[in-house]
Amino acid sequence: MVTSYHDCSDLITIAQKTRLAALKLAVLSTENRNQAIEAIAQALDSAKDEILSANIADCEEAAREGIAKPLYKRLQLDENKLRDAIAGVRDVGKLPDPIGALQIHRELDTGLILKRITCPLGVLGIIFEARPEAAIQIVSLAIKSGNGVILKGGKEAIRSCEAIVKAIKKGLSQSTVNPDVVQLLTTREQTLELLKLDKYVDLIIPRGSNSFVGFVQENTRIPVIGHSDGICHLYIDKAADIEKAITIAVDAKTNYPAGCNAIETLLVHSDISSTFLPKIAEALQKLNVELRGDERSRQIVQDIAVATEQDWETEYSDLVLSVKIVDSLDEAIAHINNYGSKHTDAIVTEDLEAAETFLALVNAAGVYHNCSTRFADGFRYGFGAEVGISTQQIPPRGPVGLEGLVTYKYQMVGDGHVVATYTGTNAKPLNHRDL
């Protein structure tokens, strides 16, 4: 049964229970945690019909309430999405154990040994809009990395999330992992209360709109990782293979336009603009993409809307694409670094020097050459799943998988060693010998 918690005292109680369960999870063997992950996969598979029915009900109510089209697309959980999410759970089970990795093993002196060992963060607070499959991805990564997790889904996905968490808890009950390690919150008021629990929650990961992520960041003292906008660019260089560029651009815009890794701006070098723009416009317009262009691009493709300054700063999350002609690689890079959100940006070119310059100078978590920005995904990177994508400058950056959910601690073992031995006029030197 999935329990709802309605006031601050209830939420503190559940956070305490989650932390206690997480402490016990952290010391379980790799085998036990992997068995729990497989139990989750089996339980989700058994509950497919219930989960999909719950999602249909969520989608129907969201449609009645006039939900925005991009958010509706993210809310939808069809059989293929659910199948892929369950496959991702099993992929996480196959990954190397991130806990207990020995990063430093050093002898400071005879009998005085220092180790740095990876360990779980503790309790994760995940707040997300729509995207019910995110709950599946996040829980599998949390269990694998030894962390407890408190989920807060959006009201538009409440039935889907409840069905998913019910199945997950049922799976955990068949394993050695306490189901209290996973909790679901269901009311809007709980979001603010969760953000105040810095004593019990170690990391907040928001997944949603720019305003939503900004709200989370401004209302908590708990560390936050995530990204607000997904303003991704594709630059078509003067040395691009035209057919290759068309294929990549169509995929990067139309494969899943609601995704944060879909492109929002297409930059085209002026040397090839008269050849490339009519072809890409035709290909995209056949797929119902609305194009908005700068003055120069509209002289070449005249039946497109005017792009304003605001368009360069907009994440459409829809079949809309802004187009701009640039005169150089440097101008393209400057535009991306000015307007981009540091998510994922790509270049199409056969000039390896230009590609290397682009990859080195564009400031983004993902920089690609001759491939679609849609590859920016933890599942596609081989992480099994992701808890989100971080566009911050410090690690973790890009799709956040297991490595972003562990920290480390220093362990030292001695035999009566004291610092006085190594200080003063007759100080004994430390040898710092890596073992």
Coordinates of C-alpha atoms in Angstrom, one line a residue, residues 15-275:
A15 CA 11.9 10.8 6.3
Q16 CA 13.3 9.2 9.5
K17 CA 11.9 5.8 8.4
T18 CA 13.5 6.3 5.0
R19 CA 16.9 7.2 6.4
L20 CA 16.8 4.2 8.8
A21 CA 15.9 1.9 5.9
A22 CA 18.6 3.5 3.8
L23 CA 21.3 2.8 6.4
K24 CA 20.4 -0.9 6.4
L25 CA 20.3 -0.9 2.6
A26 CA 23.8 0.6 2.4
V27 CA 25.4 -2.4 4.2
L28 CA 23.6 -5.1 2.1
S29 CA 25.7 -7.1 -0.3
T30 CA 25.8 -6.4 -4.0
E31 CA 24.0 -9.6 -4.6
N32 CA 21.2 -8.6 -2.2
R33 CA 20.7 -5.2 -3.8
N34 CA 20.8 -6.8 -7.3
Q35 CA 18.2 -9.3 -6.2
A36 CA 16.0 -6.5 -5.0
I37 CA 16.3 -4.7 -8.4
E38 CA 15.2 -7.9 -10.2
A39 CA 12.3 -8.2 -7.8
I40 CA 11.3 -4.7 -8.7
A41 CA 11.5 -5.5 -12.4
Q42 CA 9.3 -8.6 -12.0
A43 CA 6.8 -6.7 -9.9
L44 CA 6.5 -3.9 -12.5
D45 CA 6.1 -6.4 -15.3
S46 CA 3.3 -8.1 -13.4
A47 CA 1.6 -4.8 -12.7
K48 CA 1.8 -3.5 -16.3
D49 CA -1.9 -3.5 -17.0
E50 CA -2.6 -1.7 -13.7
I51 CA 0.1 0.9 -14.4
L52 CA -1.0 1.6 -17.9
S53 CA -4.6 1.9 -16.9
A54 CA -3.7 4.4 -14.2
N55 CA -1.7 6.4 -16.8
I56 CA -4.7 6.5 -19.2
A57 CA -6.8 7.9 -16.3
D58 CA -4.1 10.5 -15.6
C59 CA -3.9 11.5 -19.3
E60 CA -7.7 11.8 -19.7
E61 CA -8.0 14.1 -16.7
A62 CA -5.0 16.1 -17.8
A63 CA -6.5 16.6 -21.2
R64 CA -9.8 17.7 -19.6
E65 CA -7.9 20.3 -17.6
G66 CA -6.0 21.6 -20.7
I67 CA -2.5 20.5 -19.8
A68 CA 0.2 21.9 -22.1
K69 CA 1.0 19.7 -25.1
P70 CA 4.7 19.1 -24.2
L71 CA 3.8 18.2 -20.6
Y72 CA 1.1 15.8 -21.9
K73 CA 3.6 14.1 -24.1
R74 CA 5.9 13.6 -21.1
L75 CA 2.9 12.3 -19.0
Q76 CA 2.0 9.6 -21.5
L77 CA 3.3 6.1 -20.6
D78 CA 2.6 3.6 -23.3
E79 CA 3.5 -0.1 -23.4
N80 CA 6.8 0.7 -25.2
K81 CA 7.9 3.3 -22.7
L82 CA 7.1 1.0 -19.8
R83 CA 8.9 -1.9 -21.4
D84 CA 12.0 0.2 -21.9
A85 CA 11.8 1.5 -18.3
I86 CA 11.7 -2.1 -17.0
A87 CA 14.6 -3.1 -19.2
G88 CA 16.4 -0.1 -17.7
V89 CA 15.8 -1.5 -14.2
R90 CA 17.5 -4.8 -15.2
D91 CA 20.3 -2.9 -16.9
V92 CA 21.0 -1.1 -13.6
G93 CA 21.2 -4.5 -11.9
K94 CA 24.0 -5.5 -14.3
L95 CA 26.2 -2.5 -13.7
P96 CA 29.2 -2.6 -11.4
D97 CA 28.5 -1.9 -7.7
P98 CA 29.3 1.8 -7.1
I99 CA 29.6 1.2 -3.3
G100 CA 32.8 0.2 -1.6
A101 CA 35.2 1.2 -4.5
L102 CA 38.7 1.8 -3.2
Q103 CA 39.8 5.1 -4.6
I104 CA 42.9 5.7 -2.4
H105 CA 44.9 3.1 -0.5
R106 CA 47.9 4.8 1.0
E107 CA 50.4 4.0 3.8
L108 CA 51.2 7.2 5.7
D109 CA 53.7 5.4 7.9
T110 CA 54.2 1.8 9.0
G111 CA 50.9 0.5 10.3
L112 CA 49.1 3.8 9.5
I113 CA 46.8 3.2 6.5
L114 CA 44.5 5.6 4.7
K115 CA 41.7 4.6 2.4
R116 CA 39.1 6.5 0.5
I117 CA 36.0 4.4 -0.2
T118 CA 32.8 5.2 -2.0
C119 CA 29.6 5.2 -0.1
P120 CA 25.9 6.2 -0.5
L121 CA 24.7 9.8 -0.2
G122 CA 21.9 8.8 2.1
V123 CA 18.4 9.9 1.2
L124 CA 17.4 11.5 -2.1
G125 CA 14.5 13.8 -2.6
I126 CA 13.2 13.6 -6.2
I127 CA 10.6 16.1 -7.3
F128 CA 9.3 15.7 -10.9
E129 CA 6.6 16.9 -13.2
A130 CA 4.8 14.3 -15.4
R131 CA 7.3 11.6 -16.6
P132 CA 6.0 8.8 -14.4
E133 CA 8.7 6.5 -15.8
A134 CA 11.2 8.7 -14.0
A135 CA 10.1 7.0 -10.7
I136 CA 11.1 3.7 -12.1
Q137 CA 14.5 4.9 -13.2
I138 CA 15.2 6.7 -10.0
V139 CA 14.3 3.9 -7.7
S140 CA 16.4 1.4 -9.5
L141 CA 19.5 3.7 -9.3
A142 CA 18.8 4.5 -5.6
I143 CA 18.6 0.8 -4.6
K144 CA 21.8 0.0 -6.6
S145 CA 23.7 2.9 -5.0
G146 CA 22.4 2.1 -1.5
N147 CA 20.2 5.3 -1.1
G148 CA 16.7 5.8 0.2
V149 CA 14.4 7.9 -2.0
I150 CA 11.4 10.1 -1.4
L151 CA 9.5 10.7 -4.6
K152 CA 7.2 13.7 -5.2
G153 CA 5.5 13.5 -8.6
G154 CA 3.3 16.1 -10.1
K155 CA -0.5 16.0 -9.5
E156 CA -1.0 15.2 -13.2
A157 CA 0.7 11.8 -12.8
I158 CA -0.6 10.9 -9.3
R159 CA -2.4 7.7 -10.3
S160 CA 0.6 6.5 -12.5
C161 CA 3.1 7.1 -9.7
E162 CA 0.9 5.4 -7.1
A163 CA 0.6 2.3 -9.3
I164 CA 4.3 2.3 -10.0
V165 CA 5.4 2.7 -6.3
K166 CA 2.8 0.1 -5.2
A167 CA 4.4 -2.4 -7.6
I168 CA 8.0 -1.4 -6.5
K169 CA 7.1 -1.8 -2.8
K170 CA 5.6 -5.2 -3.5
G171 CA 8.8 -6.3 -5.3
L172 CA 10.9 -5.0 -2.4
S173 CA 8.8 -7.0 0.1
Q174 CA 10.0 -10.1 -1.7
S175 CA 13.6 -9.2 -1.1
T176 CA 15.9 -8.3 1.8
V177 CA 15.4 -4.6 1.2
N178 CA 12.9 -2.8 3.5
P179 CA 10.2 -1.2 1.4
D180 CA 10.4 1.9 3.6
V181 CA 13.5 2.8 1.5
V182 CA 11.1 4.1 -1.1
Q183 CA 8.3 6.6 -0.3
L184 CA 5.9 8.6 -2.4
L185 CA 4.4 12.0 -1.5
T186 CA 1.2 13.1 -3.2
T187 CA 0.2 16.7 -2.2
R188 CA 1.5 20.0 -3.4
E189 CA 2.1 21.2 0.2
Q190 CA 4.6 18.4 0.8
T191 CA 6.9 19.8 -1.8
L192 CA 7.8 22.9 0.4
E193 CA 8.0 20.7 3.5
L194 CA 10.3 18.2 1.8
L195 CA 12.6 21.1 0.8
K196 CA 13.0 22.0 4.5
L197 CA 14.2 18.6 5.6
D198 CA 17.9 19.2 5.4
K199 CA 18.4 17.1 8.5
Y200 CA 17.1 14.0 6.8
V201 CA 17.5 14.5 3.0
D202 CA 20.9 14.7 1.5
L203 CA 20.2 15.7 -2.1
I204 CA 17.3 17.2 -4.1
I205 CA 16.9 16.4 -7.8
P206 CA 14.1 18.4 -9.5
R207 CA 12.9 17.4 -13.0
G208 CA 10.6 19.9 -14.7
S209 CA 10.3 23.3 -16.2
N210 CA 12.7 26.2 -15.8
S211 CA 10.4 28.0 -13.3
F212 CA 9.9 24.8 -11.4
V213 CA 13.6 24.0 -11.0
G214 CA 14.3 27.7 -10.1
F215 CA 11.6 27.5 -7.4
V216 CA 13.2 24.4 -5.9
Q217 CA 16.7 25.9 -5.9
E218 CA 15.5 29.1 -4.2
N219 CA 13.5 27.3 -1.5
T220 CA 16.0 24.8 0.0
R221 CA 19.3 24.5 1.8
I222 CA 19.7 21.0 0.6
P223 CA 22.2 20.6 -2.3
V224 CA 20.3 20.5 -5.7
I225 CA 21.4 19.0 -9.0
G226 CA 19.5 19.3 -12.2
H227 CA 18.8 21.5 -15.1
S228 CA 16.2 24.1 -15.8
D229 CA 16.2 24.6 -19.6
G230 CA 17.1 22.3 -22.4
I231 CA 18.0 24.8 -25.1
C232 CA 20.1 22.6 -27.4
H233 CA 21.7 23.7 -30.6
L234 CA 22.7 22.0 -33.9
Y235 CA 25.3 23.9 -36.0
I236 CA 25.6 23.0 -39.7
D237 CA 29.1 23.9 -40.6
K238 CA 30.2 25.0 -44.1
A239 CA 32.0 21.6 -44.4
A240 CA 28.9 19.5 -43.5
D241 CA 27.7 16.6 -45.5
I242 CA 24.2 18.0 -46.5
E243 CA 22.3 14.7 -46.4
K244 CA 23.9 13.7 -43.1
A245 CA 23.0 17.1 -41.7
I246 CA 19.3 16.8 -42.8
T247 CA 19.0 13.3 -41.2
I248 CA 20.6 14.5 -37.9
A249 CA 18.5 17.7 -37.8
V250 CA 15.2 15.9 -38.4
D251 CA 16.0 13.4 -35.7
A252 CA 17.2 16.0 -33.2
K253 CA 14.0 18.0 -33.6
T254 CA 11.3 15.5 -34.3
N255 CA 12.2 12.2 -32.7
Y256 CA 10.8 13.4 -29.4
P257 CA 10.3 17.2 -29.4
A258 CA 9.2 17.2 -25.8
G259 CA 12.6 15.9 -24.6
C260 CA 15.0 18.2 -23.0
N261 CA 17.7 16.9 -25.5
A262 CA 15.7 18.0 -28.6
I263 CA 17.2 20.9 -30.5
E264 CA 15.5 24.3 -30.3
T265 CA 17.8 26.3 -32.5
L266 CA 19.5 25.4 -35.9
L267 CA 22.5 27.4 -36.8
V268 CA 23.6 27.3 -40.5
H269 CA 26.9 28.6 -42.0
S270 CA 26.2 31.2 -44.6
D271 CA 28.4 29.4 -47.2
I272 CA 25.9 26.5 -47.5
S273 CA 22.7 28.3 -46.4
S274 CA 21.2 28.7 -49.9
T275 CA 21.7 25.0 -50.5

